[in-house]
């Protein structure tokens, strides 16, 4: 595949995806498809996970990056490649370039998680930290490409990238030939577009459902308008699908071939990530958990057998800690409350006694005596509690109120 301007290219074809699959043989792993008993029970038909979180570099991004770089002309390879990314694409470009003997420069935001920066360097790329947000980083990478002649490797808006990602779809059909629905997260659209080309060419009856985070959902308004529409401030914990505007090339394919695009909330994302960790023993990043979030949010809407694509597993440990707490709270298994009480000896012990009776496990206590909001004889206690579900949370709150405490959840 030669590097060409996207606007002059015909749509990505099944032959392109099959060619990418041959190119990736021995490079990308054929990742496992694992069944989920919990989701199968919920949906009422078999549900499987396509585990791209176990791919080399921890996500599907290696596939497209390798195909695009491998297709460069010798003089283009000699000029090197450049990319901009906060994580997964950076690592995919770094490893692909290293395997192909091409120098890679990767621009990353200054606030990118340290594990992702370290991994990108260890895969062989030169990392340059620039800007606070990805848009600034992207602009710097494009300026570098213009000034040096390095080839810019776009994370999703190029046919070679889409063809590489489409190999996930071919593998799904080989591993789960009876599949009825494929659910996949959508950011810029490269993965969903590639899977759609591969799957719809061979099995047009298979339903393909894309999933976006509610706070970063550029596809629904774009599909309604008939062309890519940018949203001003995408906000979501799922940075892998936090894209403000669909790519021009994948948009056309998604509009033609993807059956539906759904959105999920932050609570649903964190609950889905927790399910993957607890029930499937799989570490998945929020973007990778988005298909699971969609299944949990509306299990009756998916005709099985279902394959949910877990697109990546690169999650910063500090972020993971916050997400898990969020997910536990969403399930009623973690409760944070503030309780106002009289500031006297034994008052805190009495409060903890009430919690003991209702079997709430205290994880953390913060005791505040000096605050302008408090009266001279008042104190406020912030409690982080381990609970057993929504009903238990309600029981804890009721017990505290019946004991005479003012409770703020």
PDB file of N, CA and C in Angstrom, residues 57 87 90-91 94-95 108 113-125 127 314:
ATOM      1  N   UNK A  57       1.522  -4.093  22.553  1.00  0.00           N
ATOM      2  CA  UNK A  57       1.379  -2.676  22.952  1.00  0.00           C
ATOM      3  C   UNK A  57       0.096  -2.417  23.724  1.00  0.00           C
ATOM      4  N   UNK A  87      -1.329   8.093  24.037  1.00  0.00           N
ATOM      5  CA  UNK A  87      -1.130   6.747  24.560  1.00  0.00           C
ATOM      6  C   UNK A  87      -1.062   5.617  23.555  1.00  0.00           C
ATOM      7  N   UNK A  90       0.483   6.147  20.054  1.00  0.00           N
ATOM      8  CA  UNK A  90       1.913   6.401  20.242  1.00  0.00           C
ATOM      9  C   UNK A  90       2.690   5.099  20.337  1.00  0.00           C
ATOM     10  N   UNK A  91       2.173   4.173  21.130  1.00  0.00           N
ATOM     11  CA  UNK A  91       2.868   2.904  21.329  1.00  0.00           C
ATOM     12  C   UNK A  91       2.803   2.031  20.080  1.00  0.00           C
ATOM     13  N   UNK A  94       5.294   3.461  17.644  1.00  0.00           N
ATOM     14  CA  UNK A  94       6.663   3.228  18.122  1.00  0.00           C
ATOM     15  C   UNK A  94       7.109   1.800  17.826  1.00  0.00           C
ATOM     16  N   UNK A  95       6.266   0.821  18.156  1.00  0.00           N
ATOM     17  CA  UNK A  95       6.656  -0.576  17.926  1.00  0.00           C
ATOM     18  C   UNK A  95       6.702  -0.898  16.441  1.00  0.00           C
ATOM     19  N   UNK A 108       3.722  13.828  22.461  1.00  0.00           N
ATOM     20  CA  UNK A 108       2.743  13.476  23.483  1.00  0.00           C
ATOM     21  C   UNK A 108       2.487  14.700  24.356  1.00  0.00           C
ATOM     22  N   UNK A 113       0.223  10.151  30.914  1.00  0.00           N
ATOM     23  CA  UNK A 113       0.649   9.285  32.013  1.00  0.00           C
ATOM     24  C   UNK A 113       2.071   8.770  31.816  1.00  0.00           C
ATOM     25  N   UNK A 114       2.844   8.758  32.870  1.00  0.00           N
ATOM     26  CA  UNK A 114       4.240   8.332  32.789  1.00  0.00           C
ATOM     27  C   UNK A 114       4.404   6.918  32.232  1.00  0.00           C
ATOM     28  N   UNK A 115       3.552   5.951  32.606  1.00  0.00           N
ATOM     29  CA  UNK A 115       3.722   4.607  32.034  1.00  0.00           C
ATOM     30  C   UNK A 115       3.615   4.592  30.506  1.00  0.00           C
ATOM     31  N   UNK A 116       2.751   5.447  29.941  1.00  0.00           N
ATOM     32  CA  UNK A 116       2.596   5.473  28.487  1.00  0.00           C
ATOM     33  C   UNK A 116       3.794   6.141  27.815  1.00  0.00           C
ATOM     34  N   UNK A 117       4.320   7.178  28.451  1.00  0.00           N
ATOM     35  CA  UNK A 117       5.524   7.825  27.918  1.00  0.00           C
ATOM     36  C   UNK A 117       6.691   6.844  27.931  1.00  0.00           C
ATOM     37  N   UNK A 118       6.870   6.159  29.061  1.00  0.00           N
ATOM     38  CA  UNK A 118       7.973   5.200  29.188  1.00  0.00           C
ATOM     39  C   UNK A 118       7.846   4.072  28.182  1.00  0.00           C
ATOM     40  N   UNK A 119       6.634   3.540  28.013  1.00  0.00           N
ATOM     41  CA  UNK A 119       6.432   2.432  27.077  1.00  0.00           C
ATOM     42  C   UNK A 119       6.741   2.861  25.647  1.00  0.00           C
ATOM     43  N   UNK A 120       6.319   4.069  25.273  1.00  0.00           N
ATOM     44  CA  UNK A 120       6.576   4.561  23.918  1.00  0.00           C
ATOM     45  C   UNK A 120       8.075   4.665  23.659  1.00  0.00           C
ATOM     46  N   UNK A 121       8.812   5.157  24.634  1.00  0.00           N
ATOM     47  CA  UNK A 121      10.271   5.233  24.491  1.00  0.00           C
ATOM     48  C   UNK A 121      10.895   3.845  24.411  1.00  0.00           C
ATOM     49  N   UNK A 122      10.401   2.946  25.250  1.00  0.00           N
ATOM     50  CA  UNK A 122      10.972   1.595  25.272  1.00  0.00           C
ATOM     51  C   UNK A 122      10.706   0.848  23.963  1.00  0.00           C
ATOM     52  N   UNK A 123       9.625   1.187  23.274  1.00  0.00           N
ATOM     53  CA  UNK A 123       9.358   0.576  21.969  1.00  0.00           C
ATOM     54  C   UNK A 123      10.240   1.161  20.874  1.00  0.00           C
ATOM     55  N   UNK A 124      11.002   2.216  21.192  1.00  0.00           N
ATOM     56  CA  UNK A 124      11.999   2.707  20.251  1.00  0.00           C
ATOM     57  C   UNK A 124      11.767   4.073  19.659  1.00  0.00           C
ATOM     58  N   UNK A 125      10.699   4.765  20.061  1.00  0.00           N
ATOM     59  CA  UNK A 125      10.424   6.080  19.478  1.00  0.00           C
ATOM     60  C   UNK A 125      11.129   7.191  20.246  1.00  0.00           C
ATOM     61  N   UNK A 127      10.457  10.500  21.939  1.00  0.00           N
ATOM     62  CA  UNK A 127       9.265  11.151  22.482  1.00  0.00           C
ATOM     63  C   UNK A 127       9.545  12.626  22.727  1.00  0.00           C
ATOM     64  N   UNK A 314      -4.608  -0.254  28.180  1.00  0.00           N
ATOM     65  CA  UNK A 314      -3.585   0.652  28.706  1.00  0.00           C
ATOM     66  C   UNK A 314      -4.224   1.712  29.587  1.00  0.00           C
TER      67      UNK A 314
END
